[in-house]
mmCIF file with all atom_site columns, C-alpha atoms and ligand atoms in Angstrom:
data_model
loop_
_atom_site.group_PDB
_atom_site.id
_atom_site.type_symbol
_atom_site.label_atom_id
_atom_site.label_alt_id
_atom_site.label_comp_id
_atom_site.label_asym_id
_atom_site.label_entity_id
_atom_site.label_seq_id
_atom_site.pdbx_PDB_ins_code
_atom_site.Cartn_x
_atom_site.Cartn_y
_atom_site.Cartn_z
_atom_site.occupancy
_atom_site.B_iso_or_equiv
_atom_site.pdbx_formal_charge
_atom_site.auth_seq_id
_atom_site.auth_comp_id
_atom_site.auth_asym_id
_atom_site.auth_atom_id
_atom_site.pdbx_PDB_model_num
ATOM   1   C CA  . MET H 1 1   ? -31.762 30.536 23.869 1.00 98.00 ? 1   MET H CA  1
ATOM   2   C CA  . TYR H 1 2   ? -29.750 32.506 21.117 1.00 98.00 ? 2   TYR H CA  1
ATOM   3   C CA  . VAL H 1 3   ? -29.686 36.357 22.240 1.00 98.00 ? 3   VAL H CA  1
ATOM   4   C CA  . LYS H 1 4   ? -28.912 39.071 19.980 1.00 98.00 ? 4   LYS H CA  1
ATOM   5   C CA  . VAL H 1 5   ? -28.383 42.604 21.149 1.00 98.00 ? 5   VAL H CA  1
ATOM   6   C CA  . CYS H 1 6   ? -28.884 45.310 18.206 1.00 98.00 ? 6   CYS H CA  1
ATOM   7   C CA  . GLY H 1 7   ? -28.333 48.815 17.689 1.00 98.00 ? 7   GLY H CA  1
ATOM   8   C CA  . ILE H 1 8   ? -24.841 48.907 19.339 1.00 98.00 ? 8   ILE H CA  1
ATOM   9   C CA  . SER H 1 9   ? -23.004 51.697 18.426 1.00 97.00 ? 9   SER H CA  1
ATOM   10  C CA  . ASP H 1 10  ? -20.366 51.944 20.856 1.00 98.00 ? 10  ASP H CA  1
ATOM   11  C CA  . PRO H 1 11  ? -17.457 49.277 21.504 1.00 98.00 ? 11  PRO H CA  1
ATOM   12  C CA  . ALA H 1 12  ? -17.737 49.090 25.094 1.00 98.00 ? 12  ALA H CA  1
ATOM   13  C CA  . VAL H 1 13  ? -21.365 48.255 24.968 1.00 98.00 ? 13  VAL H CA  1
ATOM   14  C CA  . ALA H 1 14  ? -20.332 45.478 22.491 1.00 98.00 ? 14  ALA H CA  1
ATOM   15  C CA  . ARG H 1 15  ? -17.747 44.267 24.733 1.00 98.00 ? 15  ARG H CA  1
ATOM   16  C CA  . PHE H 1 16  ? -20.006 44.362 27.953 1.00 98.00 ? 16  PHE H CA  1
ATOM   17  C CA  . SER H 1 17  ? -23.219 42.711 25.927 1.00 98.00 ? 17  SER H CA  1
ATOM   18  C CA  . VAL H 1 18  ? -20.603 39.896 24.877 1.00 98.00 ? 18  VAL H CA  1
ATOM   19  C CA  . GLU H 1 19  ? -19.087 39.189 28.185 1.00 98.00 ? 19  GLU H CA  1
ATOM   20  C CA  . ARG H 1 20  ? -22.637 39.175 29.800 1.00 98.00 ? 20  ARG H CA  1
ATOM   21  C CA  . GLY H 1 21  ? -23.473 36.308 27.252 1.00 98.00 ? 21  GLY H CA  1
ATOM   22  C CA  . ALA H 1 22  ? -24.987 37.899 24.217 1.00 98.00 ? 22  ALA H CA  1
ATOM   23  C CA  . ASP H 1 23  ? -24.415 35.608 21.276 1.00 98.00 ? 23  ASP H CA  1
ATOM   24  C CA  . ALA H 1 24  ? -24.638 38.358 18.853 1.00 98.00 ? 24  ALA H CA  1
ATOM   25  C CA  . ILE H 1 25  ? -24.518 42.109 18.283 1.00 98.00 ? 25  ILE H CA  1
ATOM   26  C CA  . GLY H 1 26  ? -26.116 43.967 15.674 1.00 98.00 ? 26  GLY H CA  1
ATOM   27  C CA  . VAL H 1 27  ? -24.924 47.294 14.251 1.00 98.00 ? 27  VAL H CA  1
ATOM   28  C CA  . VAL H 1 28  ? -27.342 49.461 12.424 1.00 98.00 ? 28  VAL H CA  1
ATOM   29  C CA  . MET H 1 29  ? -26.205 51.421 9.141  1.00 97.00 ? 29  MET H CA  1
ATOM   30  C CA  . SER H 1 30  ? -29.453 53.469 8.173  1.00 95.00 ? 30  SER H CA  1
ATOM   31  C CA  . ALA H 1 31  ? -29.064 57.014 8.358  1.00 91.00 ? 31  ALA H CA  1
ATOM   32  C CA  . PRO H 1 32  ? -32.319 58.090 10.161 1.00 88.00 ? 32  PRO H CA  1
ATOM   33  C CA  . SER H 1 33  ? -32.218 55.607 12.746 1.00 93.00 ? 33  SER H CA  1
ATOM   34  C CA  . PRO H 1 34  ? -30.888 56.882 16.120 1.00 95.00 ? 34  PRO H CA  1
ATOM   35  C CA  . ARG H 1 35  ? -28.689 53.861 16.156 1.00 97.00 ? 35  ARG H CA  1
ATOM   36  C CA  . HIS H 1 36  ? -27.147 54.856 12.873 1.00 97.00 ? 36  HIS H CA  1
ATOM   37  C CA  . ALA H 1 37  ? -23.238 54.032 12.942 1.00 97.00 ? 37  ALA H CA  1
ATOM   38  C CA  . THR H 1 38  ? -20.766 55.220 10.641 1.00 97.00 ? 38  THR H CA  1
ATOM   39  C CA  . PRO H 1 39  ? -18.060 52.834 9.040  1.00 98.00 ? 39  PRO H CA  1
ATOM   40  C CA  . GLU H 1 40  ? -15.359 53.811 11.454 1.00 98.00 ? 40  GLU H CA  1
ATOM   41  C CA  . VAL H 1 41  ? -17.597 53.193 14.255 1.00 98.00 ? 41  VAL H CA  1
ATOM   42  C CA  . ALA H 1 42  ? -18.976 49.829 12.883 1.00 98.00 ? 42  ALA H CA  1
ATOM   43  C CA  . ALA H 1 43  ? -15.532 48.576 12.520 1.00 98.00 ? 43  ALA H CA  1
ATOM   44  C CA  . ALA H 1 44  ? -14.596 49.444 15.914 1.00 98.00 ? 44  ALA H CA  1
ATOM   45  C CA  . VAL H 1 45  ? -17.683 47.554 17.548 1.00 98.00 ? 45  VAL H CA  1
ATOM   46  C CA  . VAL H 1 46  ? -16.920 44.712 15.464 1.00 98.00 ? 46  VAL H CA  1
ATOM   47  C CA  . ARG H 1 47  ? -13.301 44.530 16.654 1.00 98.00 ? 47  ARG H CA  1
ATOM   48  C CA  . ALA H 1 48  ? -14.318 44.802 20.347 1.00 98.00 ? 48  ALA H CA  1
ATOM   49  C CA  . ALA H 1 49  ? -16.894 41.968 20.183 1.00 98.00 ? 49  ALA H CA  1
ATOM   50  C CA  . HIS H 1 50  ? -14.264 39.496 18.315 1.00 98.00 ? 50  HIS H CA  1
ATOM   51  C CA  . GLU H 1 51  ? -11.716 40.617 20.583 1.00 98.00 ? 51  GLU H CA  1
ATOM   52  C CA  . THR H 1 52  ? -13.920 39.850 23.657 1.00 98.00 ? 52  THR H CA  1
ATOM   53  C CA  . ALA H 1 53  ? -15.453 36.421 22.365 1.00 97.00 ? 53  ALA H CA  1
ATOM   54  C CA  . PRO H 1 54  ? -14.189 35.276 18.553 1.00 97.00 ? 54  PRO H CA  1
ATOM   55  C CA  . ALA H 1 55  ? -17.451 33.431 18.237 1.00 97.00 ? 55  ALA H CA  1
ATOM   56  C CA  . THR H 1 56  ? -19.574 36.285 18.598 1.00 98.00 ? 56  THR H CA  1
ATOM   57  C CA  . ASP H 1 57  ? -21.954 36.918 15.399 1.00 98.00 ? 57  ASP H CA  1
ATOM   58  C CA  . THR H 1 58  ? -21.379 40.147 14.320 1.00 98.00 ? 58  THR H CA  1
ATOM   59  C CA  . VAL H 1 59  ? -24.232 41.730 12.343 1.00 98.00 ? 59  VAL H CA  1
ATOM   60  C CA  . LEU H 1 60  ? -24.754 44.502 10.055 1.00 98.00 ? 60  LEU H CA  1
ATOM   61  C CA  . VAL H 1 61  ? -28.324 45.655 9.826  1.00 98.00 ? 61  VAL H CA  1
ATOM   62  C CA  . VAL H 1 62  ? -29.554 47.711 6.681  1.00 98.00 ? 62  VAL H CA  1
ATOM   63  C CA  . ARG H 1 63  ? -32.747 48.663 5.311  1.00 95.00 ? 63  ARG H CA  1
ATOM   64  C CA  . GLU H 1 64  ? -32.450 51.194 2.435  1.00 88.00 ? 64  GLU H CA  1
ATOM   65  C CA  . MET H 1 65  ? -28.834 50.417 1.319  1.00 96.00 ? 65  MET H CA  1
ATOM   66  C CA  . ASP H 1 66  ? -28.516 48.421 -2.008 1.00 97.00 ? 66  ASP H CA  1
ATOM   67  C CA  . ALA H 1 67  ? -28.174 44.507 -0.936 1.00 98.00 ? 67  ALA H CA  1
ATOM   68  C CA  . ARG H 1 68  ? -24.626 44.291 -3.021 1.00 98.00 ? 68  ARG H CA  1
ATOM   69  C CA  . GLU H 1 69  ? -23.369 47.633 -1.374 1.00 98.00 ? 69  GLU H CA  1
ATOM   70  C CA  . ALA H 1 70  ? -24.688 46.058 1.889  1.00 98.00 ? 70  ALA H CA  1
ATOM   71  C CA  . ALA H 1 71  ? -22.793 43.038 1.169  1.00 98.00 ? 71  ALA H CA  1
ATOM   72  C CA  . ASP H 1 72  ? -19.701 44.494 0.010  1.00 98.00 ? 72  ASP H CA  1
ATOM   73  C CA  . THR H 1 73  ? -19.464 46.728 3.381  1.00 98.00 ? 73  THR H CA  1
ATOM   74  C CA  . ALA H 1 74  ? -20.291 44.059 5.542  1.00 98.00 ? 74  ALA H CA  1
ATOM   75  C CA  . VAL H 1 75  ? -17.151 42.106 4.421  1.00 98.00 ? 75  VAL H CA  1
ATOM   76  C CA  . ARG H 1 76  ? -15.053 45.153 4.253  1.00 98.00 ? 76  ARG H CA  1
ATOM   77  C CA  . LEU H 1 77  ? -16.013 46.257 7.912  1.00 98.00 ? 77  LEU H CA  1
ATOM   78  C CA  . GLY H 1 78  ? -15.334 42.509 9.070  1.00 98.00 ? 78  GLY H CA  1
ATOM   79  C CA  . PHE H 1 79  ? -19.147 41.434 10.079 1.00 98.00 ? 79  PHE H CA  1
ATOM   80  C CA  . ASP H 1 80  ? -19.853 37.779 10.035 1.00 98.00 ? 80  ASP H CA  1
ATOM   81  C CA  . VAL H 1 81  ? -23.596 38.318 9.096  1.00 98.00 ? 81  VAL H CA  1
ATOM   82  C CA  . LEU H 1 82  ? -25.715 40.939 6.936  1.00 98.00 ? 82  LEU H CA  1
ATOM   83  C CA  . GLN H 1 83  ? -29.264 41.490 8.167  1.00 98.00 ? 83  GLN H CA  1
ATOM   84  C CA  . LEU H 1 84  ? -31.252 42.651 5.161  1.00 98.00 ? 84  LEU H CA  1
ATOM   85  C CA  . HIS H 1 85  ? -34.511 44.557 6.631  1.00 94.00 ? 85  HIS H CA  1
ATOM   86  C CA  . GLY H 1 86  ? -37.657 44.902 4.645  1.00 83.00 ? 86  GLY H CA  1
ATOM   87  C CA  . ALA H 1 87  ? -38.314 45.211 0.968  1.00 88.00 ? 87  ALA H CA  1
ATOM   88  C CA  . TYR H 1 88  ? -35.521 42.946 -0.765 1.00 96.00 ? 88  TYR H CA  1
ATOM   89  C CA  . SER H 1 89  ? -36.178 40.877 -3.716 1.00 95.00 ? 89  SER H CA  1
ATOM   90  C CA  . PRO H 1 90  ? -34.867 37.088 -4.228 1.00 97.00 ? 90  PRO H CA  1
ATOM   91  C CA  . GLU H 1 91  ? -32.343 38.545 -6.758 1.00 97.00 ? 91  GLU H CA  1
ATOM   92  C CA  . ASP H 1 92  ? -31.204 40.763 -4.112 1.00 98.00 ? 92  ASP H CA  1
ATOM   93  C CA  . PHE H 1 93  ? -30.576 37.934 -1.615 1.00 98.00 ? 93  PHE H CA  1
ATOM   94  C CA  . ALA H 1 94  ? -28.897 35.984 -4.070 1.00 98.00 ? 94  ALA H CA  1
ATOM   95  C CA  . ALA H 1 95  ? -26.600 38.977 -4.999 1.00 98.00 ? 95  ALA H CA  1
ATOM   96  C CA  . ALA H 1 96  ? -25.877 39.262 -1.085 1.00 98.00 ? 96  ALA H CA  1
ATOM   97  C CA  . ILE H 1 97  ? -25.183 35.791 -0.508 1.00 98.00 ? 97  ILE H CA  1
ATOM   98  C CA  . SER H 1 98  ? -22.877 35.364 -3.304 1.00 98.00 ? 98  SER H CA  1
ATOM   99  C CA  . ARG H 1 99  ? -20.560 37.953 -1.568 1.00 98.00 ? 99  ARG H CA  1
ATOM   100 C CA  . ILE H 1 100 ? -21.279 37.041 2.073  1.00 98.00 ? 100 ILE H CA  1
ATOM   101 C CA  . PRO H 1 101 ? -22.742 33.566 2.753  1.00 97.00 ? 101 PRO H CA  1
ATOM   102 C CA  . ARG H 1 102 ? -24.486 34.572 6.111  1.00 98.00 ? 102 ARG H CA  1
ATOM   103 C CA  . VAL H 1 103 ? -27.463 36.540 5.262  1.00 98.00 ? 103 VAL H CA  1
ATOM   104 C CA  . TRP H 1 104 ? -30.074 37.018 7.543  1.00 98.00 ? 104 TRP H CA  1
ATOM   105 C CA  . ARG H 1 105 ? -33.903 38.138 6.419  1.00 98.00 ? 105 ARG H CA  1
ATOM   106 C CA  . ALA H 1 106 ? -35.895 40.531 8.732  1.00 97.00 ? 106 ALA H CA  1
ATOM   107 C CA  . THR H 1 107 ? -39.393 40.958 7.865  1.00 96.00 ? 107 THR H CA  1
ATOM   108 C CA  . SER H 1 108 ? -42.962 41.000 9.728  1.00 96.00 ? 108 SER H CA  1
ATOM   109 C CA  . LEU H 1 109 ? -45.964 39.027 9.421  1.00 96.00 ? 109 LEU H CA  1
ATOM   110 C CA  . ALA H 1 110 ? -47.822 42.194 8.541  1.00 93.00 ? 110 ALA H CA  1
ATOM   111 C CA  . ARG H 1 111 ? -45.677 42.503 5.434  1.00 92.00 ? 111 ARG H CA  1
ATOM   112 C CA  . GLU H 1 112 ? -45.440 38.877 4.541  1.00 94.00 ? 112 GLU H CA  1
ATOM   113 C CA  . PRO H 1 113 ? -48.209 36.598 5.971  1.00 94.00 ? 113 PRO H CA  1
ATOM   114 C CA  . ASP H 1 114 ? -46.953 33.649 4.034  1.00 94.00 ? 114 ASP H CA  1
ATOM   115 C CA  . VAL H 1 115 ? -43.093 33.836 5.362  1.00 96.00 ? 115 VAL H CA  1
ATOM   116 C CA  . ARG H 1 116 ? -41.068 30.688 5.565  1.00 96.00 ? 116 ARG H CA  1
ATOM   117 C CA  . ALA H 1 117 ? -37.628 30.405 7.168  1.00 96.00 ? 117 ALA H CA  1
ATOM   118 C CA  . GLY H 1 118 ? -34.996 29.959 4.341  1.00 96.00 ? 118 GLY H CA  1
ATOM   119 C CA  . ALA H 1 119 ? -37.127 30.442 1.568  1.00 96.00 ? 119 ALA H CA  1
ATOM   120 C CA  . LEU H 1 120 ? -34.803 33.243 0.199  1.00 96.00 ? 120 LEU H CA  1
ATOM   121 C CA  . GLY H 1 121 ? -31.833 31.262 0.890  1.00 96.00 ? 121 GLY H CA  1
ATOM   122 C CA  . GLU H 1 122 ? -31.029 33.148 4.276  1.00 97.00 ? 122 GLU H CA  1
ATOM   123 C CA  . GLU H 1 123 ? -29.389 31.421 7.075  1.00 98.00 ? 123 GLU H CA  1
ATOM   124 C CA  . ARG H 1 124 ? -32.032 32.940 9.396  1.00 98.00 ? 124 ARG H CA  1
ATOM   125 C CA  . LEU H 1 125 ? -35.527 34.465 9.479  1.00 98.00 ? 125 LEU H CA  1
ATOM   126 C CA  . LEU H 1 126 ? -36.114 37.534 11.690 1.00 98.00 ? 126 LEU H CA  1
ATOM   127 C CA  . LEU H 1 127 ? -39.762 38.077 12.415 1.00 97.00 ? 127 LEU H CA  1
ATOM   128 C CA  . ASP H 1 128 ? -39.999 41.586 13.718 1.00 97.00 ? 128 ASP H CA  1
ATOM   129 C CA  . GLY H 1 129 ? -43.217 44.216 14.345 1.00 95.00 ? 129 GLY H CA  1
ATOM   130 C CA  . VAL H 1 130 ? -44.276 46.288 11.552 1.00 92.00 ? 130 VAL H CA  1
ATOM   131 C CA  . ALA H 1 131 ? -41.563 49.047 12.226 1.00 92.00 ? 131 ALA H CA  1
ATOM   132 C CA  . ALA H 1 132 ? -38.131 47.998 12.733 1.00 92.00 ? 132 ALA H CA  1
ATOM   133 C CA  . GLY H 1 133 ? -36.199 49.441 15.992 1.00 91.00 ? 133 GLY H CA  1
ATOM   134 C CA  . SER H 1 134 ? -39.655 50.917 17.119 1.00 93.00 ? 134 SER H CA  1
ATOM   135 C CA  . GLY H 1 135 ? -39.902 48.670 20.313 1.00 93.00 ? 135 GLY H CA  1
ATOM   136 C CA  . GLU H 1 136 ? -43.475 48.160 19.282 1.00 93.00 ? 136 GLU H CA  1
ATOM   137 C CA  . SER H 1 137 ? -44.637 44.615 20.256 1.00 94.00 ? 137 SER H CA  1
ATOM   138 C CA  . TRP H 1 138 ? -47.031 42.561 17.850 1.00 96.00 ? 138 TRP H CA  1
ATOM   139 C CA  . ASP H 1 139 ? -49.555 39.775 17.948 1.00 94.00 ? 139 ASP H CA  1
ATOM   140 C CA  . LEU H 1 140 ? -47.602 36.743 18.694 1.00 96.00 ? 140 LEU H CA  1
ATOM   141 C CA  . THR H 1 141 ? -50.611 34.431 18.026 1.00 93.00 ? 141 THR H CA  1
ATOM   142 C CA  . ALA H 1 142 ? -50.213 35.000 14.419 1.00 93.00 ? 142 ALA H CA  1
ATOM   143 C CA  . ILE H 1 143 ? -47.247 33.053 14.219 1.00 94.00 ? 143 ILE H CA  1
ATOM   144 C CA  . ASP H 1 144 ? -47.839 29.401 12.299 1.00 92.00 ? 144 ASP H CA  1
ATOM   145 C CA  . HIS H 1 145 ? -45.133 27.175 13.232 1.00 92.00 ? 145 HIS H CA  1
ATOM   146 C CA  . GLN H 1 146 ? -45.997 24.599 10.883 1.00 92.00 ? 146 GLN H CA  1
ATOM   147 C CA  . ARG H 1 147 ? -45.354 27.137 7.922  1.00 94.00 ? 147 ARG H CA  1
ATOM   148 C CA  . ILE H 1 148 ? -42.775 29.026 9.159  1.00 95.00 ? 148 ILE H CA  1
ATOM   149 C CA  . GLY H 1 149 ? -40.469 26.574 10.144 1.00 94.00 ? 149 GLY H CA  1
ATOM   150 C CA  . ASP H 1 150 ? -37.696 26.399 12.374 1.00 93.00 ? 150 ASP H CA  1
ATOM   151 C CA  . GLY H 1 151 ? -34.251 28.424 13.350 1.00 96.00 ? 151 GLY H CA  1
ATOM   152 C CA  . TRP H 1 152 ? -36.090 31.768 13.384 1.00 98.00 ? 152 TRP H CA  1
ATOM   153 C CA  . LEU H 1 153 ? -35.649 34.923 15.584 1.00 98.00 ? 153 LEU H CA  1
ATOM   154 C CA  . LEU H 1 154 ? -38.232 36.797 17.507 1.00 98.00 ? 154 LEU H CA  1
ATOM   155 C CA  . ALA H 1 155 ? -37.866 40.593 17.466 1.00 98.00 ? 155 ALA H CA  1
ATOM   156 C CA  . GLY H 1 156 ? -40.107 43.425 18.191 1.00 97.00 ? 156 GLY H CA  1
ATOM   157 C CA  . GLY H 1 157 ? -41.076 45.084 21.148 1.00 97.00 ? 157 GLY H CA  1
ATOM   158 C CA  . LEU H 1 158 ? -39.335 42.654 23.608 1.00 98.00 ? 158 LEU H CA  1
ATOM   159 C CA  . ASP H 1 159 ? -37.840 44.038 26.911 1.00 98.00 ? 159 ASP H CA  1
ATOM   160 C CA  . PRO H 1 160 ? -36.610 42.466 30.290 1.00 98.00 ? 160 PRO H CA  1
ATOM   161 C CA  . GLU H 1 161 ? -40.023 42.115 31.451 1.00 97.00 ? 161 GLU H CA  1
ATOM   162 C CA  . SER H 1 162 ? -41.773 40.701 28.542 1.00 97.00 ? 162 SER H CA  1
ATOM   163 C CA  . VAL H 1 163 ? -39.311 38.485 27.009 1.00 98.00 ? 163 VAL H CA  1
ATOM   164 C CA  . ALA H 1 164 ? -39.676 35.037 29.050 1.00 97.00 ? 164 ALA H CA  1
ATOM   165 C CA  . THR H 1 165 ? -43.654 35.376 28.228 1.00 97.00 ? 165 THR H CA  1
ATOM   166 C CA  . ALA H 1 166 ? -42.904 36.053 24.712 1.00 97.00 ? 166 ALA H CA  1
ATOM   167 C CA  . VAL H 1 167 ? -40.734 33.162 24.365 1.00 97.00 ? 167 VAL H CA  1
ATOM   168 C CA  . ARG H 1 168 ? -43.027 30.741 26.130 1.00 96.00 ? 168 ARG H CA  1
ATOM   169 C CA  . SER H 1 169 ? -45.839 31.774 23.619 1.00 95.00 ? 169 SER H CA  1
ATOM   170 C CA  . ALA H 1 170 ? -43.972 32.220 20.498 1.00 96.00 ? 170 ALA H CA  1
ATOM   171 C CA  . ARG H 1 171 ? -41.234 29.466 20.871 1.00 96.00 ? 171 ARG H CA  1
ATOM   172 C CA  . PRO H 1 172 ? -38.542 30.929 18.679 1.00 97.00 ? 172 PRO H CA  1
ATOM   173 C CA  . TRP H 1 173 ? -34.984 29.785 18.303 1.00 98.00 ? 173 TRP H CA  1
ATOM   174 C CA  . GLY H 1 174 ? -33.385 33.169 19.088 1.00 98.00 ? 174 GLY H CA  1
ATOM   175 C CA  . VAL H 1 175 ? -34.545 36.670 20.324 1.00 98.00 ? 175 VAL H CA  1
ATOM   176 C CA  . ASP H 1 176 ? -33.276 40.091 19.156 1.00 98.00 ? 176 ASP H CA  1
ATOM   177 C CA  . VAL H 1 177 ? -33.945 43.462 21.037 1.00 98.00 ? 177 VAL H CA  1
ATOM   178 C CA  . SER H 1 178 ? -33.008 46.737 20.468 1.00 98.00 ? 178 SER H CA  1
ATOM   179 C CA  . SER H 1 179 ? -35.258 49.742 22.068 1.00 98.00 ? 179 SER H CA  1
ATOM   180 C CA  . GLY H 1 180 ? -35.874 47.272 25.350 1.00 98.00 ? 180 GLY H CA  1
ATOM   181 C CA  . VAL H 1 181 ? -32.562 47.652 26.327 1.00 98.00 ? 181 VAL H CA  1
ATOM   182 C CA  . GLU H 1 182 ? -32.261 51.214 25.940 1.00 98.00 ? 182 GLU H CA  1
ATOM   183 C CA  . SER H 1 183 ? -32.832 54.183 28.392 1.00 97.00 ? 183 SER H CA  1
ATOM   184 C CA  . GLN H 1 184 ? -33.537 56.393 25.511 1.00 96.00 ? 184 GLN H CA  1
ATOM   185 C CA  . PRO H 1 185 ? -33.630 55.645 21.552 1.00 96.00 ? 185 PRO H CA  1
ATOM   186 C CA  . GLY H 1 186 ? -30.043 54.711 20.659 1.00 96.00 ? 186 GLY H CA  1
ATOM   187 C CA  . VAL H 1 187 ? -28.513 54.638 24.261 1.00 97.00 ? 187 VAL H CA  1
ATOM   188 C CA  . LYS H 1 188 ? -27.979 51.177 25.673 1.00 98.00 ? 188 LYS H CA  1
ATOM   189 C CA  . ASP H 1 189 ? -28.921 50.602 29.333 1.00 98.00 ? 189 ASP H CA  1
ATOM   190 C CA  . LEU H 1 190 ? -26.247 47.923 30.872 1.00 98.00 ? 190 LEU H CA  1
ATOM   191 C CA  . ASP H 1 191 ? -28.338 46.785 33.435 1.00 98.00 ? 191 ASP H CA  1
ATOM   192 C CA  . ARG H 1 192 ? -31.410 46.182 30.971 1.00 98.00 ? 192 ARG H CA  1
ATOM   193 C CA  . ILE H 1 193 ? -28.846 44.112 28.551 1.00 98.00 ? 193 ILE H CA  1
ATOM   194 C CA  . VAL H 1 194 ? -27.974 41.845 31.567 1.00 98.00 ? 194 VAL H CA  1
ATOM   195 C CA  . ARG H 1 195 ? -31.759 41.158 32.704 1.00 98.00 ? 195 ARG H CA  1
ATOM   196 C CA  . PHE H 1 196 ? -32.789 40.900 29.335 1.00 98.00 ? 196 PHE H CA  1
ATOM   197 C CA  . ILE H 1 197 ? -30.408 37.934 28.328 1.00 98.00 ? 197 ILE H CA  1
ATOM   198 C CA  . ALA H 1 198 ? -31.068 36.388 32.021 1.00 98.00 ? 198 ALA H CA  1
ATOM   199 C CA  . ALA H 1 199 ? -34.833 36.654 31.450 1.00 98.00 ? 199 ALA H CA  1
ATOM   200 C CA  . ALA H 1 200 ? -34.586 35.376 27.743 1.00 98.00 ? 200 ALA H CA  1
ATOM   201 C CA  . ARG H 1 201 ? -32.604 32.202 28.984 1.00 97.00 ? 201 ARG H CA  1
ATOM   202 C CA  . SER H 1 202 ? -35.067 31.623 31.935 1.00 95.00 ? 202 SER H CA  1
ATOM   203 C CA  . ALA H 1 203 ? -37.971 31.209 29.680 1.00 86.00 ? 203 ALA H CA  1
HETATM 204 O O1  . LIG Z 2 .   ? -33.219 49.628 15.207 1.00 97.17 ? 301 LIG Z O1  1
HETATM 205 C C1  . LIG Z 2 .   ? -33.142 50.344 14.371 1.00 97.17 ? 301 LIG Z C1  1
HETATM 206 O O2  . LIG Z 2 .   ? -33.485 51.488 14.254 1.00 97.17 ? 301 LIG Z O2  1
HETATM 207 C C2  . LIG Z 2 .   ? -33.136 50.044 12.866 1.00 97.17 ? 301 LIG Z C2  1
HETATM 208 C C3  . LIG Z 2 .   ? -33.219 50.782 11.909 1.00 97.17 ? 301 LIG Z C3  1
HETATM 209 C C4  . LIG Z 2 .   ? -33.353 50.507 10.208 1.00 97.17 ? 301 LIG Z C4  1
HETATM 210 C C5  . LIG Z 2 .   ? -33.405 48.968 10.162 1.00 97.17 ? 301 LIG Z C5  1
HETATM 211 C C6  . LIG Z 2 .   ? -33.634 48.193 11.335 1.00 97.17 ? 301 LIG Z C6  1
HETATM 212 C C7  . LIG Z 2 .   ? -33.437 48.202 12.408 1.00 97.17 ? 301 LIG Z C7  1
HETATM 213 N N1  . LIG Z 2 .   ? -33.380 47.603 13.513 1.00 97.17 ? 301 LIG Z N1  1
HETATM 214 C C8  . LIG Z 2 .   ? -33.462 46.304 13.160 1.00 97.17 ? 301 LIG Z C8  1
HETATM 215 C C9  . LIG Z 2 .   ? -33.404 45.186 14.272 1.00 97.17 ? 301 LIG Z C9  1
HETATM 216 O O3  . LIG Z 2 .   ? -33.021 44.153 14.430 1.00 97.17 ? 301 LIG Z O3  1
HETATM 217 C C10 . LIG Z 2 .   ? -34.036 45.671 15.685 1.00 97.17 ? 301 LIG Z C10 1
HETATM 218 O O4  . LIG Z 2 .   ? -33.233 45.026 17.013 1.00 97.17 ? 301 LIG Z O4  1
HETATM 219 C C11 . LIG Z 2 .   ? -35.683 45.001 15.824 1.00 97.17 ? 301 LIG Z C11 1
HETATM 220 O O5  . LIG Z 2 .   ? -36.293 45.837 14.698 1.00 97.17 ? 301 LIG Z O5  1
HETATM 221 C C12 . LIG Z 2 .   ? -36.393 45.060 16.947 1.00 97.17 ? 301 LIG Z C12 1
HETATM 222 O O6  . LIG Z 2 .   ? -36.345 46.348 17.470 1.00 97.17 ? 301 LIG Z O6  1
HETATM 223 P P1  . LIG Z 2 .   ? -36.979 46.729 18.953 1.00 97.17 ? 301 LIG Z P1  1
HETATM 224 O O7  . LIG Z 2 .   ? -38.613 46.715 18.496 1.00 97.17 ? 301 LIG Z O7  1
HETATM 225 O O8  . LIG Z 2 .   ? -36.434 48.042 19.146 1.00 97.17 ? 301 LIG Z O8  1
HETATM 226 O O9  . LIG Z 2 .   ? -36.471 45.994 19.795 1.00 97.17 ? 301 LIG Z O9  1
#
């Protein structure tokens, strides 16, 4: 089970998460978020993750930023992947992919009930709740595996206590967590990160 820990804005937490088995770490650049990272902090987090485990996928997560600007920012700061959240068009995806080949698409079934993995050329689809980074869970029985396809990540309201059950129900390729491994918005809890990774892989 592929595990991404999102919303990291501290290089020490990135290092710890990767040492404890996270496959990917996400850095949010979206000013209203309690997890918003400046370019300097984002670059330091990427460096820490890659120094600890070079194969880690470092993911820049954006919501309102122009897709071209986001892709250029991801390349400049050394990220492996750009994750576009929400209302980005097929043209936005094409423009981003021409700048950085690994682009992920995050959306919800509430927003896009007919979503299919890979339809916009994205490397991965991330199925999230309605409000990104809110910690709110959603109805996993709405997932139509035949239509959506394979290789997608489950996100939205997961935590160490719920992730194993969610994985058994939704059968994703990977999982993503943010609020569920925090002691307060924007502050990661190291013990919860360890327990989340173990629980995700126990399912
Ligand atoms: O986390 C945020 O604050 C955020 C802000 C703007 C765009 C995306 C954001 N997070 C994206 C993620 O990939 C989260 O990990 C995902 O929504 C799950 O969040 P949570 O329900 O808190 O585990």
